[in-house]
Coordinates of C-alpha atoms in Angstrom, one line a residue:
Chain A
X39 CA -31.6 -210.6 -8.5
X40 CA -30.0 -208.1 -6.1
X41 CA -31.9 -208.2 -3.0
X42 CA -31.4 -204.1 -3.4
X43 CA -34.3 -204.1 -6.1
X44 CA -33.5 -203.8 -9.6
X45 CA -30.0 -203.9 -11.0
X46 CA -29.8 -204.0 -14.5
X47 CA -26.0 -205.8 -14.1
X48 CA -27.9 -208.8 -12.6
X49 CA -29.3 -209.5 -16.3
X50 CA -26.3 -208.1 -18.2
X51 CA -24.1 -210.9 -19.8
X52 CA -20.7 -210.3 -19.5
X53 CA -18.3 -209.9 -22.4
X54 CA -16.9 -213.6 -22.7
X55 CA -18.9 -214.8 -20.1
X56 CA -19.9 -218.5 -20.2
X57 CA -23.9 -218.6 -20.0
X58 CA -26.1 -221.8 -19.2
X59 CA -29.4 -221.0 -19.5
X60 CA -30.7 -223.9 -17.6
X61 CA -29.4 -221.9 -14.9
X62 CA -31.5 -218.7 -15.4
X63 CA -34.7 -218.3 -13.8
X64 CA -37.5 -217.6 -16.3
X65 CA -39.7 -217.0 -13.4
X66 CA -38.1 -213.6 -12.3
X67 CA -38.2 -212.2 -9.2
X68 CA -40.0 -214.0 -6.6
X69 CA -39.9 -210.8 -4.1
X70 CA -41.7 -208.3 -6.7
X71 CA -45.4 -207.8 -6.2
X72 CA -47.8 -208.0 -9.4
X73 CA -50.0 -204.9 -8.9
X74 CA -47.1 -202.9 -7.3
X75 CA -44.8 -203.2 -10.4
X76 CA -47.7 -203.1 -13.2
X77 CA -48.2 -199.7 -11.9
X78 CA -44.3 -198.7 -11.5
X79 CA -44.2 -199.8 -15.1
X80 CA -46.9 -197.4 -16.2
X81 CA -45.2 -194.7 -14.5
X82 CA -42.0 -195.7 -16.0
X83 CA -43.5 -195.7 -19.5
X84 CA -44.4 -191.7 -19.1
X85 CA -40.0 -191.6 -18.7
X86 CA -39.5 -193.4 -21.4
X87 CA -41.7 -191.4 -23.5
X88 CA -39.7 -188.0 -22.3
X89 CA -36.6 -189.6 -23.0
X90 CA -37.8 -190.7 -26.4
X91 CA -39.2 -186.8 -27.2
X92 CA -35.2 -185.7 -25.9
X93 CA -33.7 -188.2 -28.3
X94 CA -35.8 -187.6 -31.5
X95 CA -35.7 -183.6 -30.8
X96 CA -32.0 -184.3 -30.6
X97 CA -31.4 -185.8 -33.7
X98 CA -27.7 -187.2 -33.0
X99 CA -28.2 -190.6 -31.7
X100 CA -30.2 -193.7 -32.3
X101 CA -31.0 -196.6 -30.2
X102 CA -31.3 -200.3 -31.5
X103 CA -33.3 -202.7 -29.7
X104 CA -32.8 -206.4 -30.9
X105 CA -35.7 -209.0 -29.7
X106 CA -34.9 -212.6 -29.9
X107 CA -36.9 -215.7 -28.5
X108 CA -38.5 -218.6 -28.9
X109 CA -41.4 -219.0 -30.2
X110 CA -44.4 -217.8 -28.4
X111 CA -41.8 -216.0 -26.2
X112 CA -42.9 -212.7 -26.3
X113 CA -41.4 -210.6 -29.0
X114 CA -44.7 -209.4 -30.2
X115 CA -46.3 -208.4 -26.9
X116 CA -43.2 -206.8 -25.9
X117 CA -43.3 -204.6 -28.7
X118 CA -47.0 -204.2 -27.7
X119 CA -46.7 -203.5 -24.4
X120 CA -43.5 -201.4 -23.9
X121 CA -43.6 -199.5 -27.5
X122 CA -47.2 -198.8 -27.4
X123 CA -47.5 -195.4 -25.8
X124 CA -43.9 -194.0 -27.9
X125 CA -44.4 -191.1 -30.6
X126 CA -45.0 -193.6 -33.8
X127 CA -43.0 -191.0 -35.5
X128 CA -39.7 -191.6 -33.9
X129 CA -40.1 -195.7 -33.4
X130 CA -39.2 -198.2 -36.3
X131 CA -39.9 -201.8 -36.1
X132 CA -38.9 -204.1 -38.4
X133 CA -39.7 -207.8 -38.2
X134 CA -36.8 -210.1 -39.8
X135 CA -38.5 -213.5 -41.3
X136 CA -37.8 -215.7 -43.7
X137 CA -34.9 -214.4 -46.1
X138 CA -36.3 -213.4 -49.6
X139 CA -34.3 -214.6 -52.4
X140 CA -33.2 -211.1 -53.1
X141 CA -31.7 -211.1 -49.3
X142 CA -30.4 -214.7 -49.7
X143 CA -28.2 -212.8 -52.9
X144 CA -26.2 -211.2 -50.1
X145 CA -24.3 -211.5 -47.4
X146 CA -26.5 -211.6 -44.3
X147 CA -26.3 -208.3 -42.8
X148 CA -27.2 -206.6 -45.8
X149 CA -30.9 -206.9 -45.2
X150 CA -30.5 -205.8 -41.4
X151 CA -28.2 -202.9 -42.0
X152 CA -31.0 -201.1 -44.3
X153 CA -33.0 -201.0 -41.4
X154 CA -30.7 -199.7 -38.6
X155 CA -32.3 -196.9 -37.3
X156 CA -31.6 -193.3 -38.4
X157 CA -30.4 -190.5 -36.0
X158 CA -33.4 -189.7 -33.3
X159 CA -35.0 -192.8 -34.3
X160 CA -35.6 -196.0 -32.2
X161 CA -35.3 -199.3 -34.3
X162 CA -36.7 -202.2 -32.9
X163 CA -35.8 -206.0 -34.5
X164 CA -38.3 -208.5 -33.9
X165 CA -35.5 -211.3 -34.8
X166 CA -32.3 -210.2 -36.2
X167 CA -29.3 -211.1 -37.7
X168 CA -29.1 -213.1 -35.0
X169 CA -31.1 -215.9 -36.4
X170 CA -27.8 -216.2 -39.0
X171 CA -26.5 -218.1 -35.9
X172 CA -29.7 -219.4 -34.2
X173 CA -31.8 -221.2 -36.9
X174 CA -29.2 -221.3 -39.6
X175 CA -27.1 -222.9 -37.0
X176 CA -29.4 -225.0 -35.9
X177 CA -30.9 -226.7 -39.1
X178 CA -27.1 -226.3 -40.7
X179 CA -28.3 -224.3 -43.5
X180 CA -24.9 -223.0 -44.1
X181 CA -21.7 -224.6 -43.8
X182 CA -20.1 -224.8 -40.1
X183 CA -17.2 -222.6 -41.2
X184 CA -20.0 -220.0 -42.7
X185 CA -21.9 -219.4 -39.4
X186 CA -18.8 -219.8 -37.1
X187 CA -17.1 -216.9 -38.4
X188 CA -20.4 -214.9 -38.3
X189 CA -20.4 -214.2 -34.4
X190 CA -17.0 -211.8 -35.3
X191 CA -18.6 -210.5 -37.9
X192 CA -21.5 -209.4 -36.0
X193 CA -19.5 -207.9 -33.3
X194 CA -17.5 -205.8 -35.9
X195 CA -20.8 -204.7 -37.5
X196 CA -22.1 -203.6 -34.1
X197 CA -19.3 -202.3 -33.5
X198 CA -19.2 -199.9 -36.4
X199 CA -22.5 -198.7 -35.5
X200 CA -22.1 -198.2 -32.2
X201 CA -19.3 -195.7 -33.3
X202 CA -21.4 -193.9 -35.6
X203 CA -23.9 -193.0 -32.6
X204 CA -26.1 -196.1 -32.6
X205 CA -26.3 -197.7 -29.2
X206 CA -27.7 -201.2 -29.0
X207 CA -29.2 -203.2 -26.3
X208 CA -30.0 -206.8 -27.0
X209 CA -32.8 -208.5 -25.6
X210 CA -33.1 -212.6 -24.8
X211 CA -36.9 -213.2 -23.5
X212 CA -36.1 -216.2 -21.5
X213 CA -38.9 -218.5 -21.3
X214 CA -39.2 -222.0 -19.8
X215 CA -40.0 -225.0 -21.9
X216 CA -42.9 -225.7 -20.2
X217 CA -44.2 -221.9 -20.2
X218 CA -43.8 -222.2 -24.3
X219 CA -46.2 -225.6 -23.9
X220 CA -48.9 -223.6 -22.3
X221 CA -48.5 -220.3 -24.3
X222 CA -48.9 -222.8 -27.3
X223 CA -52.0 -224.4 -25.8
X224 CA -53.5 -221.0 -25.2
X225 CA -53.0 -220.1 -28.7
X226 CA -54.7 -222.9 -29.9
X227 CA -57.8 -222.8 -28.1
X228 CA -58.4 -218.8 -28.3
X229 CA -60.3 -217.9 -31.4
X230 CA -58.7 -214.5 -31.9
X231 CA -54.6 -216.2 -31.6
X232 CA -55.5 -219.6 -33.4
X233 CA -54.3 -217.9 -36.5
X234 CA -51.1 -217.5 -35.0
X235 CA -50.6 -220.9 -34.7
X236 CA -48.5 -222.6 -36.9
X237 CA -47.5 -226.2 -37.3
X238 CA -44.2 -225.2 -38.3
X239 CA -43.1 -224.1 -34.7
X240 CA -43.5 -227.7 -33.7
X241 CA -40.2 -228.9 -34.9
X242 CA -38.5 -226.1 -33.4
X243 CA -39.9 -226.9 -30.0
X244 CA -38.5 -230.4 -30.6
X245 CA -34.7 -228.7 -31.2
X246 CA -35.1 -226.6 -27.9
X247 CA -32.0 -228.2 -26.6
X248 CA -30.2 -227.4 -29.8
X249 CA -31.7 -223.9 -29.5
X250 CA -30.7 -223.0 -25.9
X251 CA -27.1 -224.6 -27.0
X252 CA -26.8 -221.9 -29.9
X253 CA -28.4 -218.6 -27.9
X254 CA -25.6 -219.9 -25.3
X255 CA -22.9 -219.4 -28.3
X256 CA -24.4 -216.1 -28.8
X257 CA -24.7 -214.4 -25.6
X258 CA -21.3 -215.5 -24.5
X259 CA -19.9 -214.3 -27.7
X260 CA -21.9 -211.1 -29.1
X261 CA -22.4 -209.6 -25.6
X262 CA -20.3 -206.9 -25.8
X263 CA -19.5 -203.4 -23.8
X264 CA -20.7 -201.3 -26.7
X265 CA -23.6 -203.9 -27.3
X266 CA -24.7 -205.7 -24.4
X267 CA -26.9 -209.1 -24.3
X268 CA -29.5 -208.9 -21.3
X269 CA -31.2 -212.6 -20.7
X270 CA -34.8 -211.5 -19.6
X271 CA -37.1 -213.9 -17.1
X272 CA -40.0 -213.8 -19.6
X273 CA -42.3 -216.5 -18.2
X274 CA -44.3 -213.7 -16.2
X275 CA -45.2 -210.6 -19.2
X276 CA -45.1 -208.4 -16.3
X277 CA -42.3 -208.9 -15.2
X278 CA -40.6 -209.1 -18.6
X279 CA -41.9 -205.4 -19.3
X280 CA -41.3 -203.9 -16.1
X281 CA -37.4 -205.3 -16.6
X282 CA -37.1 -204.4 -20.5
X283 CA -38.6 -200.9 -19.7
X284 CA -36.1 -200.3 -16.5
X285 CA -33.3 -201.1 -19.1
X286 CA -34.2 -199.2 -21.5
X287 CA -34.4 -196.1 -19.5
X288 CA -30.8 -196.6 -17.8
X289 CA -29.9 -196.9 -21.6
X290 CA -31.0 -193.6 -22.8
X291 CA -30.1 -191.7 -19.3
X292 CA -26.5 -192.7 -20.1
X293 CA -27.0 -191.6 -23.6
X294 CA -28.4 -187.9 -22.2
X295 CA -30.4 -186.9 -25.3
X296 CA -30.5 -182.6 -25.1
X297 CA -33.0 -180.7 -26.9
X298 CA -31.2 -178.9 -29.5
X299 CA -29.9 -175.2 -29.2
X300 CA -32.6 -172.8 -31.0
X301 CA -31.1 -171.2 -34.2
X302 CA -29.2 -167.9 -33.0
X303 CA -31.1 -164.7 -33.0
X304 CA -34.6 -165.7 -31.9
X305 CA -35.0 -163.2 -29.6
X306 CA -35.2 -160.5 -32.3
X307 CA -37.7 -162.3 -34.2
X308 CA -40.9 -160.9 -34.8
X309 CA -44.0 -162.8 -36.0
X310 CA -45.9 -160.7 -38.8
X311 CA -50.0 -161.0 -38.8
Chain B
X51 CA -71.3 -179.5 -39.1
X52 CA -74.6 -181.5 -38.9
X53 CA -76.7 -180.8 -35.9
X54 CA -77.3 -184.8 -35.1
X55 CA -73.8 -184.9 -34.2
X56 CA -70.4 -186.3 -36.1
X57 CA -70.8 -187.1 -40.2
X58 CA -67.5 -187.6 -41.9
X59 CA -69.2 -186.3 -45.2
X60 CA -69.3 -182.7 -43.8
X61 CA -65.5 -183.0 -44.0
X62 CA -65.3 -184.9 -47.0
X63 CA -64.8 -183.0 -50.3
X64 CA -66.8 -184.4 -53.1
X65 CA -64.8 -185.4 -56.4
X66 CA -64.7 -181.8 -58.4
X67 CA -66.1 -179.9 -55.8
X68 CA -65.0 -176.5 -55.9
X69 CA -63.3 -175.3 -52.5
X70 CA -62.8 -172.0 -50.6
X71 CA -60.9 -172.3 -47.7
X72 CA -61.5 -169.3 -46.4
X73 CA -65.1 -170.4 -45.7
X74 CA -63.9 -173.4 -43.8
X75 CA -64.4 -172.3 -39.9
X76 CA -61.3 -173.8 -38.7
X77 CA -62.6 -173.3 -35.3
X78 CA -64.7 -176.5 -35.9
X79 CA -67.8 -177.3 -34.1
X80 CA -68.7 -174.9 -31.5
X81 CA -71.3 -177.3 -29.8
X82 CA -68.9 -179.5 -28.9
X83 CA -67.5 -179.8 -24.7
X84 CA -64.4 -180.2 -24.7
X85 CA -63.8 -182.3 -21.5
X86 CA -66.5 -184.8 -22.6
X87 CA -65.1 -185.1 -26.3
X88 CA -61.6 -186.0 -24.9
X89 CA -63.0 -188.6 -22.8
X90 CA -64.5 -189.6 -26.0
X91 CA -61.7 -189.8 -28.3
X92 CA -60.1 -191.7 -25.4
X93 CA -62.7 -194.5 -25.9
X94 CA -62.7 -194.5 -29.4
X95 CA -58.3 -195.1 -28.9
X96 CA -59.4 -198.4 -28.1
X97 CA -61.7 -199.1 -30.8
X98 CA -58.7 -197.9 -33.0
X99 CA -56.6 -200.3 -31.3
X100 CA -58.6 -203.5 -31.8
X101 CA -59.4 -202.6 -35.7
X102 CA -55.4 -202.2 -36.2
X103 CA -55.2 -205.4 -34.3
X104 CA -58.0 -207.3 -37.0
X105 CA -56.1 -205.2 -40.1
X106 CA -52.7 -206.5 -38.7
X107 CA -53.3 -210.3 -38.2
X108 CA -55.2 -210.1 -41.4
X109 CA -52.8 -209.1 -43.3
X110 CA -54.4 -208.1 -46.5
X111 CA -55.2 -204.8 -46.7
X112 CA -53.3 -201.7 -46.0
X113 CA -54.1 -198.1 -45.2
X114 CA -52.4 -194.8 -46.1
X115 CA -53.1 -191.6 -43.9
X116 CA -51.8 -188.3 -45.5
X117 CA -51.2 -185.4 -43.2
X118 CA -50.7 -182.4 -44.6
X119 CA -51.0 -178.7 -43.2
X120 CA -49.1 -175.5 -43.1
X121 CA -46.4 -175.0 -40.9
X122 CA -47.6 -175.8 -36.8
X123 CA -50.8 -177.4 -38.1
X124 CA -50.5 -180.1 -36.2
X125 CA -49.0 -182.8 -38.4
X126 CA -46.6 -183.9 -35.8
X127 CA -49.0 -183.3 -32.7
X128 CA -51.9 -185.2 -35.0
X129 CA -49.3 -188.3 -35.2
X130 CA -48.4 -188.2 -31.5
X131 CA -51.9 -187.8 -30.3
X132 CA -53.8 -190.4 -32.5
X133 CA -51.4 -192.8 -33.3
X134 CA -49.6 -193.2 -30.2
X135 CA -51.3 -196.2 -28.6
X136 CA -51.8 -198.3 -31.4
X137 CA -49.3 -201.3 -32.3
X138 CA -46.1 -199.9 -33.3
X139 CA -45.3 -202.9 -35.1
X140 CA -48.2 -202.1 -37.6
X141 CA -47.4 -198.6 -38.0
X142 CA -45.0 -196.9 -40.5
X143 CA -44.5 -193.2 -40.1
X144 CA -42.6 -191.2 -43.2
X145 CA -41.7 -187.8 -42.7
X146 CA -41.1 -186.2 -46.4
X147 CA -38.5 -183.5 -46.2
X148 CA -36.9 -181.9 -48.7
X149 CA -36.0 -184.0 -51.8
X150 CA -32.4 -185.4 -51.7
X151 CA -30.2 -185.1 -54.9
X152 CA -30.9 -189.1 -55.4
X153 CA -34.8 -188.3 -54.8
X154 CA -34.6 -185.6 -57.3
X155 CA -33.1 -187.7 -60.1
X156 CA -36.1 -189.6 -60.2
X157 CA -40.3 -188.8 -60.6
X158 CA -41.7 -187.4 -57.8
X159 CA -43.6 -190.3 -56.9
X160 CA -40.9 -192.5 -56.5
X161 CA -39.7 -191.8 -53.0
X162 CA -43.3 -191.6 -52.2
X163 CA -43.9 -195.4 -53.9
X164 CA -41.2 -197.0 -51.6
X165 CA -42.8 -195.7 -48.4
X166 CA -46.4 -197.0 -49.1
X167 CA -47.7 -199.3 -46.4
X168 CA -47.5 -203.5 -46.5
X169 CA -50.4 -205.7 -46.1
X170 CA -51.5 -205.2 -42.7
X171 CA -49.9 -201.8 -42.3
X172 CA -51.0 -198.1 -41.5
X173 CA -48.6 -195.9 -43.2
X174 CA -48.8 -192.4 -42.5
X175 CA -47.1 -189.6 -44.6
X176 CA -45.9 -186.5 -42.9
X177 CA -46.1 -184.0 -45.5
X178 CA -46.2 -186.3 -48.8
X179 CA -46.4 -186.2 -53.2
X180 CA -48.8 -183.4 -52.6
X181 CA -45.7 -180.8 -51.6
X182 CA -44.9 -181.7 -55.1
X183 CA -48.1 -179.8 -56.2
X184 CA -47.9 -177.3 -53.1
X185 CA -44.4 -175.9 -52.3
X186 CA -43.4 -177.0 -55.9
X187 CA -46.0 -174.7 -57.2
X188 CA -45.9 -171.7 -55.2
X189 CA -42.4 -171.4 -55.6
X190 CA -42.0 -172.4 -59.1
X191 CA -39.4 -175.5 -58.4
X192 CA -40.3 -176.6 -61.6
X193 CA -42.3 -175.4 -64.9
X194 CA -46.1 -175.0 -64.7
X195 CA -46.4 -177.6 -67.4
X196 CA -44.8 -180.2 -65.4
X197 CA -46.7 -179.5 -62.1
X198 CA -50.0 -179.1 -63.9
X199 CA -49.7 -182.9 -65.2
X200 CA -49.4 -183.9 -61.8
X201 CA -52.9 -183.6 -60.3
X202 CA -53.4 -186.7 -63.0
X203 CA -50.5 -188.6 -62.3
X204 CA -51.4 -188.4 -58.3
X205 CA -55.2 -189.7 -59.3
X206 CA -53.4 -192.6 -61.6
X207 CA -51.3 -193.4 -58.6
X208 CA -53.6 -193.4 -56.0
X209 CA -56.3 -195.2 -58.0
X210 CA -53.3 -198.1 -58.9
X211 CA -52.7 -198.0 -54.8
X212 CA -56.3 -198.5 -54.2
X213 CA -56.9 -201.2 -56.4
X214 CA -54.3 -203.0 -54.7
X215 CA -55.4 -203.1 -51.7
X216 CA -54.7 -200.0 -50.0
X217 CA -57.1 -197.8 -48.7
X218 CA -56.3 -194.0 -48.6
X219 CA -57.3 -191.1 -46.1
X220 CA -56.0 -187.6 -46.7
X221 CA -56.1 -185.0 -44.3
X222 CA -55.4 -181.1 -44.7
X223 CA -55.3 -180.0 -41.1
X224 CA -57.0 -176.6 -41.6
X225 CA -55.9 -173.9 -39.1
X226 CA -56.2 -169.9 -39.6
X227 CA -53.5 -167.4 -40.1
X228 CA -53.8 -166.3 -36.5
X229 CA -54.0 -169.6 -34.8
X230 CA -50.6 -169.8 -36.8
X231 CA -49.2 -167.0 -35.6
X232 CA -50.6 -167.9 -32.0
X233 CA -48.4 -171.2 -32.3
X234 CA -45.2 -170.0 -33.6
X235 CA -45.1 -166.9 -30.9
X236 CA -45.7 -169.8 -28.5
X237 CA -42.7 -171.6 -30.2
X238 CA -40.6 -168.7 -29.9
X239 CA -41.0 -168.7 -26.2
X240 CA -41.3 -172.2 -24.9
X241 CA -37.4 -173.3 -24.0
X242 CA -39.0 -176.8 -24.8
X243 CA -40.1 -176.0 -28.4
X244 CA -37.5 -173.1 -29.5
X245 CA -35.6 -176.0 -31.6
X246 CA -38.4 -176.1 -33.5
X247 CA -38.8 -172.7 -34.6
X248 CA -37.1 -172.0 -38.0
X249 CA -37.0 -168.2 -39.8
X250 CA -37.2 -170.7 -42.8
X251 CA -40.8 -170.7 -42.0
X252 CA -41.8 -167.3 -42.1
X253 CA -41.5 -166.4 -45.9
X254 CA -44.0 -169.4 -46.0
X255 CA -46.4 -167.7 -44.0
X256 CA -46.0 -164.9 -46.2
X257 CA -47.4 -166.8 -48.9
X258 CA -50.0 -167.5 -47.1
X259 CA -52.7 -166.9 -49.9
X260 CA -50.7 -168.5 -53.0
X261 CA -50.7 -172.1 -50.4
X262 CA -54.3 -171.9 -49.7
X263 CA -54.7 -171.3 -53.4
X264 CA -52.3 -174.4 -54.1
X265 CA -54.4 -176.4 -51.5
X266 CA -58.2 -175.4 -52.9
X267 CA -56.9 -176.9 -56.4
X268 CA -55.1 -180.2 -54.8
X269 CA -58.9 -180.5 -52.6
X270 CA -60.9 -180.1 -55.8
X271 CA -59.0 -182.2 -58.2
X272 CA -57.6 -185.0 -55.7
X273 CA -60.4 -185.9 -53.5
X274 CA -61.4 -189.0 -55.2
X275 CA -64.4 -191.7 -54.2
X276 CA -60.9 -194.4 -53.9
X277 CA -58.9 -191.8 -52.1
X278 CA -60.9 -188.8 -50.5
X279 CA -59.5 -185.8 -49.0
X280 CA -60.9 -184.1 -45.5
X281 CA -60.5 -180.8 -44.3
X282 CA -60.1 -181.0 -40.6
X283 CA -61.0 -177.8 -38.2
X284 CA -57.6 -177.8 -36.4
X285 CA -57.7 -174.6 -34.3
X286 CA -58.2 -176.6 -30.9
X287 CA -55.9 -179.6 -31.3
X288 CA -58.7 -181.9 -29.2
X289 CA -61.7 -181.2 -31.9
X290 CA -58.8 -182.3 -34.6
X291 CA -57.9 -185.2 -32.8
X292 CA -61.6 -186.5 -32.3
X293 CA -62.3 -185.7 -36.1
X294 CA -59.2 -188.0 -36.9
X295 CA -59.8 -190.3 -34.9
X296 CA -63.5 -190.4 -35.8
X297 CA -62.4 -190.5 -39.8
X298 CA -60.1 -193.3 -39.3
X299 CA -62.3 -195.6 -37.6
X300 CA -64.8 -195.1 -40.2
X301 CA -62.7 -195.9 -42.4
X302 CA -61.4 -199.0 -41.2
X303 CA -64.6 -200.6 -40.4
X304 CA -65.7 -200.1 -43.8
X305 CA -62.4 -201.7 -44.5
X306 CA -63.7 -204.5 -41.9
X307 CA -60.9 -206.4 -41.6
X308 CA -61.1 -210.0 -40.1
X309 CA -58.8 -212.4 -37.9
X310 CA -57.4 -214.8 -40.7
X311 CA -58.8 -218.4 -40.5
X312 CA -56.5 -220.7 -38.6
X313 CA -54.4 -224.0 -40.2
X314 CA -56.8 -226.5 -40.7
X315 CA -56.6 -229.5 -38.2
X316 CA -55.5 -227.7 -35.5
X317 CA -58.0 -229.8 -33.4
X318 CA -55.9 -232.5 -34.0
X319 CA -52.7 -231.2 -32.7
X320 CA -51.1 -232.0 -29.7
X321 CA -48.6 -230.2 -28.3
X322 CA -45.5 -232.7 -26.8
X323 CA -43.8 -231.8 -23.6

């Protein structure tokens, strides 16, 4: 983390950069004050709302936010914390689950493409096409030759989206193995959260190292100039929300959406009684 | 308006009830204090959020909110004010615009049906299938025989949705003709809102009485036990937001969503390191 405050470049993976996730500290920045950062994040949410209003009004560009993480990594929590407060008319969240038979009868990008955000919209993918080189790879659900080809296919797809006016940011919410244990134990013991607990998550936890390796290849091969991956230290939720919000604001500022010009001749319009 | 505080029945149209909109006061309840009501509405938003969390977790029922109003009647503003603050993962807003050629090549409910909310979701229609008995009727876009049949078709469709677990509430945001003029003039003069102004809204304003008549028939014929219409006094935005929020909470409470039961045997689960 930069000594001079937040710098998104510290969290962004450079194209082709080899990644060892064990060297990324999921705890985040020890110099950040919790209360001050939370208060700052609140202020930033107002800024995010203003930027979204302009994006929506402009109606020419869209923003696609991809969220990936291990179970209990905070995908749902990030959506709730960071995107609550935006105008729901301009936000579309898509959670991708186990593919249906109809989805499996098509290529892996088919269901994803249908859910990319329209102009003016912010689209959020809760899981994504990256599952097709993560869970699919770890469990060998398709032959290696098939999933190996997908990194380039994903890059080409995202490149096309980007050229068509969709800006893409991808967040890997990085929690430690210990933090995951703590969160799963909390879920087990909280009456309001028990329903989220599924014993099917446990075999995934057992394959932790395989998943890390799969994520490392994703980060190295699919972080591009037009669709970068960010590794977000996510053990502490308030830091995670702060980092994600900062990066979204930076991205939207760079997109620089503008209120559209009014119809010509409005100065002569009179509204009749 | 009831003397004993808010009663949603005062705003709900009874099935078959003849409606004269000129007799509904768009100003609302003169006895309400603005600051107190705004503060109360804030508190109610927390309650709405809690109810949504349960609806989402339960995943067995859905809520469909239909918003209709004249231009500048506050459909977008209601969405921004009332539904901001909900978990965006559980909210899907669909604005219905002029039908595309593909949509016109199907029956009028085809595009609407595709956007009804999934279990656990709140779906919001910004305009809806009711346009097919409003703008379509006023401008005679289809023969009278065709639009006349639609009231029953709509009722049957909504009845089916309701039997399948979708609760429906429909809001007509009622503003006066004077209030519309004031809002359109504001739009014309505000640099951030001019882009929303379209001279194509003016011919619609000229047909105000025809639209009122079309709305009156909608309210009388399509307010049913399972899918009631509410006429919301909407000249004052803070009252509008308060009424809509109260009715949504009442509806969700009546749906009474519950956190699902956890998987059996969770008490024996141990999370491995």
